[in-house]
CSV table of C-alpha atoms in Angstrom, one decimal:
chain,number,residue,atom,x,y,z
A,1,UNK,CA,37.0,32.5,-43.7
A,2,UNK,CA,38.7,29.2,-44.7
A,3,UNK,CA,38.9,28.4,-48.3
A,4,UNK,CA,38.7,25.1,-50.0
A,5,UNK,CA,40.7,24.6,-53.2
A,6,UNK,CA,40.5,21.3,-55.1
A,7,UNK,CA,42.8,19.9,-57.8
A,8,UNK,CA,41.0,17.5,-60.3
A,9,UNK,CA,43.8,15.7,-62.1
A,10,UNK,CA,44.3,12.9,-64.6
A,11,UNK,CA,47.2,11.3,-62.8
A,12,UNK,CA,47.9,10.7,-59.1
A,13,UNK,CA,49.9,13.5,-57.5
A,14,UNK,CA,53.0,11.5,-56.3
A,15,UNK,CA,55.0,12.6,-53.2
A,16,UNK,CA,57.4,14.8,-55.3
A,17,UNK,CA,54.4,16.5,-57.0
A,18,UNK,CA,52.8,17.2,-53.6
A,19,UNK,CA,56.2,18.5,-52.3
A,20,UNK,CA,56.5,20.9,-55.3
A,21,UNK,CA,53.0,22.1,-54.6
A,22,UNK,CA,53.8,22.6,-50.9
A,23,UNK,CA,56.8,24.7,-51.8
A,24,UNK,CA,54.4,27.4,-53.0
A,25,UNK,CA,55.2,29.2,-49.8
A,26,UNK,CA,59.0,29.0,-50.3
A,27,UNK,CA,61.5,26.5,-49.1
A,28,UNK,CA,61.6,27.9,-45.5
A,29,UNK,CA,58.0,26.8,-44.7
A,30,UNK,CA,57.5,23.9,-42.2
A,31,UNK,CA,55.7,20.8,-43.4
A,32,UNK,CA,54.1,18.3,-41.0
A,33,UNK,CA,51.5,15.5,-41.1
A,34,UNK,CA,48.3,15.0,-39.1
A,35,UNK,CA,45.4,12.6,-38.9
A,36,UNK,CA,47.5,9.5,-38.9
A,37,UNK,CA,49.5,10.9,-41.8
A,38,UNK,CA,46.4,11.3,-44.0
A,39,UNK,CA,46.8,15.1,-43.9
A,40,UNK,CA,49.9,17.2,-44.9
A,41,UNK,CA,50.1,20.7,-43.5
A,42,UNK,CA,52.1,23.7,-44.5
A,43,UNK,CA,52.9,25.6,-41.3
A,44,UNK,CA,54.1,29.0,-40.1
A,45,UNK,CA,57.2,29.6,-38.0
A,46,UNK,CA,55.4,28.5,-34.8
A,47,UNK,CA,54.2,25.2,-36.4
A,48,UNK,CA,50.6,26.3,-36.8
A,49,UNK,CA,49.0,25.2,-40.2
A,50,UNK,CA,48.5,27.7,-43.0
A,51,UNK,CA,47.2,25.1,-45.5
A,52,UNK,CA,46.1,21.5,-44.9
A,53,UNK,CA,46.1,19.0,-47.7
A,54,UNK,CA,44.3,15.7,-47.7
A,55,UNK,CA,45.6,12.5,-49.4
A,56,UNK,CA,44.5,12.4,-53.1
A,57,UNK,CA,41.3,10.5,-53.6
A,58,UNK,CA,40.7,8.3,-56.7
A,59,UNK,CA,37.2,9.0,-58.0
A,60,UNK,CA,35.7,6.2,-60.1
A,61,UNK,CA,32.1,7.5,-60.2
A,62,UNK,CA,30.9,9.7,-63.0
A,63,UNK,CA,29.1,12.9,-62.1
A,64,UNK,CA,30.4,13.7,-58.7
A,65,UNK,CA,32.5,16.7,-59.6
A,66,UNK,CA,29.6,18.1,-61.5
A,67,UNK,CA,27.2,17.5,-58.7
A,68,UNK,CA,29.3,18.9,-55.9
A,69,UNK,CA,31.4,21.6,-57.6
A,70,UNK,CA,29.7,22.4,-60.9
A,71,UNK,CA,33.2,21.6,-62.4
A,72,UNK,CA,34.2,19.6,-65.4
A,73,UNK,CA,36.8,17.0,-64.3
A,74,UNK,CA,39.0,14.7,-66.4
A,75,UNK,CA,37.3,11.5,-67.5
A,76,UNK,CA,36.8,8.9,-64.7
A,77,UNK,CA,38.9,7.7,-63.0
A,78,UNK,CA,40.4,11.0,-61.9
A,79,UNK,CA,42.2,12.2,-58.7
A,80,UNK,CA,40.5,14.6,-56.3
A,81,UNK,CA,43.0,16.5,-54.0
A,82,UNK,CA,41.6,19.0,-51.4
A,83,UNK,CA,43.6,21.8,-49.8
A,84,UNK,CA,42.0,23.9,-47.0
A,85,UNK,CA,43.4,27.4,-46.2
A,86,UNK,CA,43.3,28.5,-42.6
A,87,UNK,CA,40.9,31.1,-41.3
A,88,UNK,CA,41.4,34.8,-41.9
A,89,UNK,CA,44.7,34.7,-43.7
A,90,UNK,CA,44.7,35.9,-47.3
A,91,UNK,CA,48.2,34.6,-47.9
A,92,UNK,CA,47.0,31.1,-46.8
A,93,UNK,CA,44.3,31.2,-49.5
A,94,UNK,CA,46.8,32.1,-52.1
A,95,UNK,CA,49.1,29.3,-50.9
A,96,UNK,CA,46.3,26.8,-51.3
A,97,UNK,CA,45.5,28.2,-54.8
A,98,UNK,CA,49.1,28.0,-55.9
A,99,UNK,CA,49.3,24.4,-54.5
A,100,UNK,CA,46.3,23.3,-56.5
A,101,UNK,CA,47.6,25.1,-59.7
A,102,UNK,CA,50.9,23.4,-59.5
A,103,UNK,CA,49.3,20.0,-59.0
A,104,UNK,CA,47.0,20.5,-62.0
A,105,UNK,CA,50.0,21.7,-64.1
A,106,UNK,CA,52.2,18.7,-63.2
A,107,UNK,CA,49.6,15.9,-63.3
A,108,UNK,CA,47.1,17.2,-66.0
A,109,UNK,CA,43.7,18.6,-65.1
A,110,UNK,CA,42.3,21.7,-63.5
A,111,UNK,CA,41.7,23.4,-60.2
A,112,UNK,CA,38.5,24.5,-58.5
A,113,UNK,CA,37.5,27.3,-58.1
A,114,UNK,CA,39.4,28.5,-61.3
A,115,UNK,CA,40.0,32.0,-59.9
A,116,UNK,CA,41.8,30.6,-56.8
A,117,UNK,CA,44.5,28.9,-58.9
A,118,UNK,CA,45.8,31.4,-61.3
A,119,UNK,CA,49.5,31.5,-60.4
A,120,UNK,CA,52.4,29.1,-60.0
A,121,UNK,CA,54.6,31.6,-58.3
A,122,UNK,CA,55.9,31.4,-54.7
A,123,UNK,CA,53.5,33.3,-52.4
A,124,UNK,CA,55.2,35.8,-50.0
A,125,UNK,CA,54.1,34.8,-46.5
A,126,UNK,CA,56.8,35.7,-44.1
A,127,UNK,CA,55.5,36.8,-40.7
A,128,UNK,CA,52.0,35.6,-41.5
A,129,UNK,CA,49.9,34.8,-38.4
A,130,UNK,CA,47.2,32.1,-38.3
A,131,UNK,CA,44.3,30.8,-36.3
A,132,UNK,CA,44.5,30.1,-32.6
A,133,UNK,CA,45.8,26.7,-31.7
A,134,UNK,CA,42.5,25.3,-30.5
A,135,UNK,CA,40.8,25.9,-33.9
A,136,UNK,CA,43.9,25.1,-36.0
A,137,UNK,CA,44.1,21.6,-34.3
A,138,UNK,CA,41.0,20.6,-36.4
A,139,UNK,CA,41.6,21.7,-40.0
A,140,UNK,CA,37.9,21.9,-40.8
A,141,UNK,CA,36.9,24.1,-37.8
A,142,UNK,CA,37.0,27.9,-38.1
A,143,UNK,CA,35.6,28.9,-34.7
A,144,UNK,CA,35.6,26.8,-31.5
A,145,UNK,CA,33.6,27.8,-28.4
A,146,UNK,CA,32.4,25.9,-25.3
A,147,UNK,CA,29.1,25.2,-27.1
A,148,UNK,CA,29.7,24.7,-30.8
A,149,UNK,CA,32.3,24.2,-33.5
A,150,UNK,CA,31.7,26.5,-36.5
A,151,UNK,CA,32.7,25.5,-40.0
A,152,UNK,CA,32.6,28.1,-42.8
A,153,UNK,CA,31.9,26.6,-46.2
A,154,UNK,CA,32.2,28.6,-49.4
A,155,UNK,CA,31.2,25.9,-51.9
A,156,UNK,CA,28.3,25.5,-54.3
A,157,UNK,CA,27.1,22.4,-52.4
A,158,UNK,CA,28.0,21.8,-48.8
A,159,UNK,CA,28.8,18.1,-48.9
A,160,UNK,CA,29.8,15.5,-46.4
A,161,UNK,CA,33.4,15.6,-47.3
A,162,UNK,CA,36.1,13.9,-45.2
A,163,UNK,CA,36.9,17.3,-43.7
A,164,UNK,CA,33.3,17.9,-42.6
A,165,UNK,CA,32.8,14.3,-41.4
A,166,UNK,CA,35.9,14.8,-39.2
A,167,UNK,CA,34.4,18.0,-37.9
A,168,UNK,CA,31.1,16.3,-37.0
A,169,UNK,CA,33.0,13.5,-35.3
A,170,UNK,CA,35.2,15.8,-33.3
A,171,UNK,CA,32.2,18.0,-32.2
A,172,UNK,CA,30.3,14.9,-31.1
A,173,UNK,CA,33.2,13.6,-29.1
A,174,UNK,CA,33.6,17.0,-27.4
A,175,UNK,CA,29.9,17.2,-26.6
A,176,UNK,CA,29.5,20.2,-29.0
A,177,UNK,CA,27.1,21.2,-31.7
A,178,UNK,CA,28.3,21.8,-35.2
A,179,UNK,CA,27.2,25.0,-37.1
A,180,UNK,CA,27.9,25.3,-40.8
A,181,UNK,CA,28.0,28.8,-42.2
A,182,UNK,CA,27.7,29.4,-45.9
A,183,UNK,CA,26.9,32.3,-48.3
A,184,UNK,CA,23.6,32.9,-49.9
A,185,UNK,CA,23.0,30.6,-52.9
A,186,UNK,CA,24.7,27.6,-51.4
A,187,UNK,CA,22.8,24.3,-51.2
A,188,UNK,CA,23.2,21.3,-48.9
A,189,UNK,CA,23.8,17.7,-49.8
A,190,UNK,CA,21.0,15.5,-48.3
A,191,UNK,CA,23.9,13.6,-46.5
A,192,UNK,CA,24.7,16.8,-44.5
A,193,UNK,CA,21.0,17.8,-43.9
A,194,UNK,CA,20.3,14.4,-42.3
A,195,UNK,CA,23.3,14.9,-39.9
A,196,UNK,CA,22.0,18.3,-38.7
A,197,UNK,CA,18.9,17.1,-36.8
A,198,UNK,CA,19.9,17.9,-33.3
A,199,UNK,CA,20.2,21.5,-31.9
A,200,UNK,CA,22.4,23.5,-31.5
A,201,UNK,CA,23.8,22.0,-34.8
A,202,UNK,CA,22.4,24.0,-37.7
A,203,UNK,CA,22.9,25.4,-41.2
A,204,UNK,CA,23.6,29.1,-41.0
A,205,UNK,CA,23.0,31.1,-44.2
A,206,UNK,CA,24.4,34.6,-44.7
A,207,UNK,CA,21.7,37.0,-45.8
A,208,UNK,CA,21.8,40.7,-46.9
A,209,UNK,CA,18.5,41.6,-45.2
A,210,UNK,CA,18.4,39.6,-42.0
A,211,UNK,CA,22.1,38.9,-41.4
A,212,UNK,CA,21.9,35.2,-40.8
A,213,UNK,CA,19.1,32.6,-40.9
A,214,UNK,CA,18.7,28.8,-40.5
A,215,UNK,CA,18.6,27.3,-44.0
A,216,UNK,CA,16.4,24.4,-42.8
A,217,UNK,CA,13.9,26.2,-40.6
A,218,UNK,CA,14.1,29.9,-41.8
A,219,UNK,CA,14.7,31.2,-38.2
A,220,UNK,CA,16.7,34.5,-38.2
A,221,UNK,CA,19.9,33.9,-36.2
A,222,UNK,CA,22.3,36.0,-34.3
A,223,UNK,CA,25.6,35.2,-32.6
A,224,UNK,CA,24.8,35.0,-28.9
A,225,UNK,CA,26.9,33.6,-26.0
A,226,UNK,CA,29.2,31.6,-28.3
A,227,UNK,CA,26.8,30.2,-30.9
A,228,UNK,CA,24.2,31.2,-33.5
A,229,UNK,CA,20.8,31.3,-31.8
A,230,UNK,CA,17.3,32.2,-33.1
A,231,UNK,CA,16.2,35.8,-32.8
A,232,UNK,CA,12.9,36.2,-30.9
A,233,UNK,CA,9.9,37.2,-33.1
A,234,UNK,CA,6.4,38.4,-32.5
A,235,UNK,CA,4.5,36.4,-29.8
A,236,UNK,CA,7.6,35.2,-28.1
A,237,UNK,CA,7.6,34.8,-24.3
A,238,UNK,CA,10.2,33.9,-21.7
A,239,UNK,CA,8.8,30.3,-21.7
A,240,UNK,CA,8.4,29.9,-25.4
A,241,UNK,CA,10.6,31.4,-28.2
A,242,UNK,CA,8.9,32.0,-31.5
A,243,UNK,CA,11.7,32.7,-33.9
A,244,UNK,CA,11.4,35.4,-36.6
A,245,UNK,CA,11.4,33.9,-40.1
A,246,UNK,CA,13.8,35.3,-42.7
A,247,UNK,CA,12.2,36.8,-45.8
A,248,UNK,CA,14.6,35.1,-48.1
A,249,UNK,CA,13.5,31.7,-46.7
A,250,UNK,CA,9.9,32.4,-47.8
A,251,UNK,CA,10.7,33.6,-51.3
A,252,UNK,CA,10.8,31.5,-54.5
A,253,UNK,CA,8.5,28.9,-53.2
A,254,UNK,CA,6.8,28.0,-56.4
A,255,UNK,CA,5.9,24.6,-57.8
A,256,UNK,CA,8.4,23.9,-60.6
A,257,UNK,CA,7.0,20.4,-61.3
A,258,UNK,CA,10.1,18.7,-60.0
A,259,UNK,CA,9.5,15.9,-57.5
A,260,UNK,CA,11.4,13.5,-55.2
A,261,UNK,CA,10.4,10.0,-54.3
A,262,UNK,CA,11.7,9.5,-50.8
A,263,UNK,CA,12.1,6.1,-49.1
A,264,UNK,CA,13.3,5.4,-45.5
A,265,UNK,CA,13.6,1.9,-44.2
A,266,UNK,CA,15.3,-0.2,-41.5
A,267,UNK,CA,16.4,-3.9,-41.8
A,268,UNK,CA,17.6,-6.1,-39.0
A,269,UNK,CA,19.7,-9.1,-40.0
A,270,UNK,CA,20.8,-11.9,-37.8
A,271,UNK,CA,24.6,-11.6,-37.1
A,272,UNK,CA,26.2,-14.1,-39.4
A,273,UNK,CA,29.6,-14.4,-41.0
A,274,UNK,CA,27.9,-14.9,-44.4
A,275,UNK,CA,25.9,-11.7,-44.1
A,276,UNK,CA,26.2,-9.4,-47.2
A,277,UNK,CA,25.3,-5.8,-46.6
A,278,UNK,CA,23.7,-3.3,-49.0
A,279,UNK,CA,21.5,-5.9,-50.7
A,280,UNK,CA,18.3,-4.3,-49.4
A,281,UNK,CA,19.3,-0.9,-50.8
A,282,UNK,CA,20.2,-2.4,-54.1
A,283,UNK,CA,16.9,-4.2,-54.4
A,284,UNK,CA,14.9,-1.0,-53.8
A,285,UNK,CA,17.1,0.9,-56.2
A,286,UNK,CA,16.7,-1.7,-59.0
A,287,UNK,CA,12.9,-1.8,-58.5
A,288,UNK,CA,12.5,2.0,-58.6
A,289,UNK,CA,15.1,2.8,-61.4
A,290,UNK,CA,15.8,-0.4,-63.3
A,291,UNK,CA,19.5,-0.3,-62.4
A,292,UNK,CA,21.9,-0.7,-59.5
A,293,UNK,CA,23.5,2.3,-57.7
A,294,UNK,CA,26.5,3.8,-59.5
A,295,UNK,CA,28.9,4.3,-56.6
A,296,UNK,CA,29.4,4.7,-52.9
A,297,UNK,CA,31.9,6.0,-50.3
A,298,UNK,CA,32.5,6.8,-46.7
A,299,UNK,CA,32.3,10.6,-47.6
A,300,UNK,CA,31.5,12.8,-50.5
A,301,UNK,CA,32.4,12.6,-53.3
A,302,UNK,CA,31.3,9.0,-53.5
A,303,UNK,CA,34.4,7.6,-55.1
A,304,UNK,CA,34.0,3.8,-55.4
A,305,UNK,CA,32.0,1.8,-57.9
A,306,UNK,CA,29.0,0.1,-56.3
A,307,UNK,CA,30.1,-3.2,-54.6
A,308,UNK,CA,28.2,-5.2,-52.0
A,309,UNK,CA,31.4,-7.1,-51.2
A,310,UNK,CA,33.5,-4.1,-50.5
A,311,UNK,CA,30.8,-2.3,-48.5
A,312,UNK,CA,30.5,-5.4,-46.3
A,313,UNK,CA,34.2,-5.6,-45.8
A,314,UNK,CA,34.4,-2.0,-44.7
A,315,UNK,CA,31.6,-2.5,-42.2
A,316,UNK,CA,33.3,-5.6,-40.8
A,317,UNK,CA,36.6,-3.8,-40.5
A,318,UNK,CA,34.9,-1.0,-38.4
A,319,UNK,CA,32.8,-3.3,-36.2
A,320,UNK,CA,31.7,-3.0,-33.5
A,321,UNK,CA,31.7,0.8,-34.3
A,322,UNK,CA,29.0,1.8,-36.7
A,323,UNK,CA,29.6,2.5,-40.4
A,324,UNK,CA,28.1,5.4,-42.3
A,325,UNK,CA,28.2,5.5,-46.1
A,326,UNK,CA,26.8,7.6,-49.0
A,327,UNK,CA,25.5,5.9,-52.1
A,328,UNK,CA,24.8,7.7,-55.4
A,329,UNK,CA,23.1,7.0,-58.7
A,330,UNK,CA,24.0,7.8,-62.3
A,331,UNK,CA,23.8,11.4,-63.5
A,332,UNK,CA,20.8,10.5,-65.7
A,333,UNK,CA,18.7,9.4,-62.7
A,334,UNK,CA,19.7,11.4,-59.7
A,335,UNK,CA,19.6,9.3,-56.6
A,336,UNK,CA,21.3,9.5,-53.2
A,337,UNK,CA,21.1,7.4,-50.1
A,338,UNK,CA,22.8,7.4,-46.7
A,339,UNK,CA,23.3,4.0,-45.0
A,340,UNK,CA,24.1,3.5,-41.3
A,341,UNK,CA,25.2,0.0,-40.3
A,342,UNK,CA,25.3,-0.8,-36.6
A,343,UNK,CA,25.6,-3.8,-34.4
A,344,UNK,CA,22.8,-4.1,-31.8
A,345,UNK,CA,21.3,-6.7,-29.5
A,346,UNK,CA,18.8,-7.5,-32.3
A,347,UNK,CA,21.5,-8.2,-34.9
A,348,UNK,CA,23.0,-6.1,-37.6
A,349,UNK,CA,20.9,-3.1,-38.5
A,350,UNK,CA,20.8,-1.0,-41.7
A,351,UNK,CA,19.1,2.4,-41.5
A,352,UNK,CA,18.6,3.8,-45.0
A,353,UNK,CA,17.4,7.2,-46.2
A,354,UNK,CA,17.0,7.3,-50.0
A,355,UNK,CA,15.6,9.8,-52.5
A,356,UNK,CA,15.3,9.9,-56.3
A,357,UNK,CA,14.8,13.2,-58.3
A,358,UNK,CA,12.4,13.7,-61.2
A,359,UNK,CA,11.9,16.6,-63.6
A,360,UNK,CA,8.6,18.1,-64.7
A,361,UNK,CA,8.4,15.7,-67.6
A,362,UNK,CA,9.4,12.6,-65.6
A,363,UNK,CA,7.0,10.4,-63.7
A,364,UNK,CA,8.1,8.9,-60.3
A,365,UNK,CA,7.8,5.1,-60.4
A,366,UNK,CA,5.2,5.0,-57.7
A,367,UNK,CA,3.7,1.8,-59.1
A,368,UNK,CA,7.0,0.0,-58.4
A,369,UNK,CA,6.9,0.8,-54.7
A,370,UNK,CA,4.9,-2.4,-53.7
A,371,UNK,CA,7.4,-4.6,-55.5
A,372,UNK,CA,10.3,-2.9,-53.7
A,373,UNK,CA,8.5,-3.4,-50.4
A,374,UNK,CA,7.9,-7.1,-51.1
A,375,UNK,CA,11.6,-7.5,-52.0
A,376,UNK,CA,12.6,-6.1,-48.6
A,377,UNK,CA,10.0,-8.0,-46.7
A,378,UNK,CA,10.7,-11.4,-48.2
A,379,UNK,CA,14.5,-11.3,-48.7
A,380,UNK,CA,16.0,-8.6,-46.4
A,381,UNK,CA,14.5,-8.8,-42.9
A,382,UNK,CA,12.5,-5.6,-43.2
A,383,UNK,CA,11.5,-3.9,-40.0
A,384,UNK,CA,9.6,-0.9,-41.3
A,385,UNK,CA,9.4,1.3,-44.4
A,386,UNK,CA,7.9,4.7,-45.2
A,387,UNK,CA,7.5,6.1,-48.8
A,388,UNK,CA,6.8,9.8,-49.5
A,389,UNK,CA,6.4,12.0,-52.6
A,390,UNK,CA,7.5,15.6,-52.2
A,391,UNK,CA,7.8,18.8,-54.2
A,392,UNK,CA,11.6,19.2,-54.3
A,393,UNK,CA,14.5,19.6,-56.6
A,394,UNK,CA,15.4,17.0,-59.2
A,395,UNK,CA,19.1,17.3,-58.4
A,396,UNK,CA,18.4,16.5,-54.7
A,397,UNK,CA,20.3,19.5,-53.4
A,398,UNK,CA,18.6,21.2,-50.4
A,399,UNK,CA,18.1,24.9,-50.9
A,400,UNK,CA,18.0,27.5,-48.1
A,401,UNK,CA,14.3,28.1,-48.5
A,402,UNK,CA,11.0,26.6,-47.6
A,403,UNK,CA,10.2,23.2,-49.1
A,404,UNK,CA,6.9,21.7,-48.0
A,405,UNK,CA,6.7,18.3,-46.4
A,406,UNK,CA,6.3,15.2,-48.5
A,407,UNK,CA,3.0,13.3,-48.7
A,408,UNK,CA,3.2,9.7,-47.3
A,409,UNK,CA,2.2,7.2,-50.0
A,410,UNK,CA,2.7,3.9,-48.1
A,411,UNK,CA,3.9,2.4,-44.8
A,412,UNK,CA,5.2,-1.1,-44.5
A,413,UNK,CA,5.5,-3.2,-41.3
A,414,UNK,CA,7.9,-6.1,-41.3
A,415,UNK,CA,6.8,-9.7,-40.6
A,416,UNK,CA,8.4,-9.9,-37.1
A,417,UNK,CA,6.7,-6.6,-36.1
A,418,UNK,CA,3.3,-7.8,-37.4
A,419,UNK,CA,3.7,-11.1,-35.5
A,420,UNK,CA,4.6,-9.4,-32.3
A,421,UNK,CA,1.4,-7.3,-32.2
A,422,UNK,CA,-1.5,-8.6,-30.1
A,423,UNK,CA,-4.6,-10.0,-31.9
A,424,UNK,CA,-5.5,-8.5,-35.2
A,425,UNK,CA,-4.4,-5.0,-34.5
A,426,UNK,CA,-1.9,-4.9,-37.4
A,427,UNK,CA,-4.6,-6.0,-39.9
A,428,UNK,CA,-7.7,-4.1,-38.6
A,429,UNK,CA,-6.8,-0.4,-39.0
A,430,UNK,CA,-8.8,2.8,-39.2
A,431,UNK,CA,-7.7,3.3,-42.8
A,432,UNK,CA,-10.1,3.1,-45.7
A,433,UNK,CA,-8.0,0.5,-47.5
A,434,UNK,CA,-7.1,-2.8,-45.9
A,435,UNK,CA,-3.3,-3.6,-45.7
A,436,UNK,CA,-1.8,-5.9,-48.4
A,437,UNK,CA,0.0,-9.0,-47.3
A,438,UNK,CA,3.6,-9.4,-48.5
A,439,UNK,CA,5.4,-12.7,-48.3
A,440,UNK,CA,4.3,-16.0,-47.0
A,441,UNK,CA,0.7,-16.2,-45.6
A,442,UNK,CA,1.9,-17.8,-42.4
A,443,UNK,CA,4.1,-14.9,-41.5
A,444,UNK,CA,3.4,-11.9,-43.8
A,445,UNK,CA,4.6,-8.3,-43.7
A,446,UNK,CA,1.9,-5.7,-44.2
A,447,UNK,CA,1.8,-2.9,-46.8
A,448,UNK,CA,-0.5,0.0,-45.8
A,449,UNK,CA,-1.5,2.2,-48.8
A,450,UNK,CA,-2.1,5.7,-47.7
A,451,UNK,CA,-5.0,7.3,-49.6
A,452,UNK,CA,-3.9,10.9,-49.0
A,453,UNK,CA,-4.0,13.2,-52.1
A,454,UNK,CA,-0.5,14.1,-53.1
A,455,UNK,CA,-1.7,17.7,-53.7
A,456,UNK,CA,-2.5,18.2,-50.0
A,457,UNK,CA,-1.4,17.0,-46.5
A,458,UNK,CA,-4.3,14.7,-45.7
A,459,UNK,CA,-1.9,11.7,-46.1
A,460,UNK,CA,-0.1,12.7,-42.9
A,461,UNK,CA,-3.4,12.6,-41.0
A,462,UNK,CA,-3.9,9.0,-42.2
A,463,UNK,CA,-0.4,8.1,-41.3
A,464,UNK,CA,-0.6,9.6,-37.8
A,465,UNK,CA,-3.9,7.7,-37.2
A,466,UNK,CA,-2.2,4.5,-38.4
A,467,UNK,CA,0.8,4.9,-36.1
A,468,UNK,CA,-1.3,5.6,-33.1
A,469,UNK,CA,-3.5,2.6,-33.8
A,470,UNK,CA,-0.4,0.3,-34.2
A,471,UNK,CA,1.0,1.6,-30.9
A,472,UNK,CA,-2.3,0.8,-29.2
A,473,UNK,CA,-3.1,4.4,-28.4
């Protein structure tokens, strides 16, 4: 198993400090760079990596180390330096721990996990063998087959780190699925969950009773023909597989009173040199929380203070390739969004998935949803929007157990989509309540309140009837 070790330091580890850390294996170890010099690797005699170290990241957003590691970092801003030990080599894990301990000692701070960084002494590693070259070529990948890349993550929260983002990218370029294996008790960041939608990619959870199961569906899994695959359960046939559901996935499903308000929307802007991105997300965030997002980044941890200008610059630098970013709120009001910006024939599209968490004694600001929808419809070229309320954790982490679906509270159709529909189809719907017009009367967007009771699933029936009607079915 690979092992991540992270140094959280008050001062930036300069090149000499990094070198002192890399000498944890003795002066005879080889050092090389990878990933356009963004990664430094400590290698064995054959040039294969034992430990891979990412460039230090300056974190200027409060709460990220606590959210992702459960660790107490130095006050912001602080430096986050990740070291990843290579698969199946105990000495490599000790090398990574000593590297992080030396960085923390020289630049002030601490290492995570604490037990991995107890010694500053040189680690004896002569003659140590490492992973096969095809896996070692991608530091985040532990097992590589002709079907999937497997990443083993032993962290409290599996986050969309730069390591993992690179693994997703490499797997997609190779036409492979990505399977993330983690121990019991680990949770997923919503940013990772939203990237695991297509099979054979999945979250594989280790389990004492069933071996392995899918943390998002509960299907019991086994390693078959180069990948984790569902185990057939009762009622399965050759034509239809019905997976057996793990017992652990079905346990602990009680209503704690915690809730999440989930919002997904898409905007389509005309391509223009004056276009500023992120404004739609900020408008919704302010309406639903009373404040702007706290920070953002192209991976987790989100390390940059929230800035529309800088987000727009990054997207322009990457165009015509799409840009993916994660946006977070303050620790007092948990919020997390992923934004995908892409250039299409229609213009510049922003796809946003957003959620806010609430405790048992906190009330989701459902009454503010119409104002958020109107802001999008009148100022940000809204195409469509769906709002749900669901029983889920306040901290937004995704547990490896059943979480029921949310209940749709409202659907919004943008002005251009309303205008493109024939006749009065968009206005005359099978719902009990008539849609509410948003924006100018000559070209309004339409807000559809869904009368489903949040305590049951009747709202989905209303939503499905509405969608079929709007499609003309």
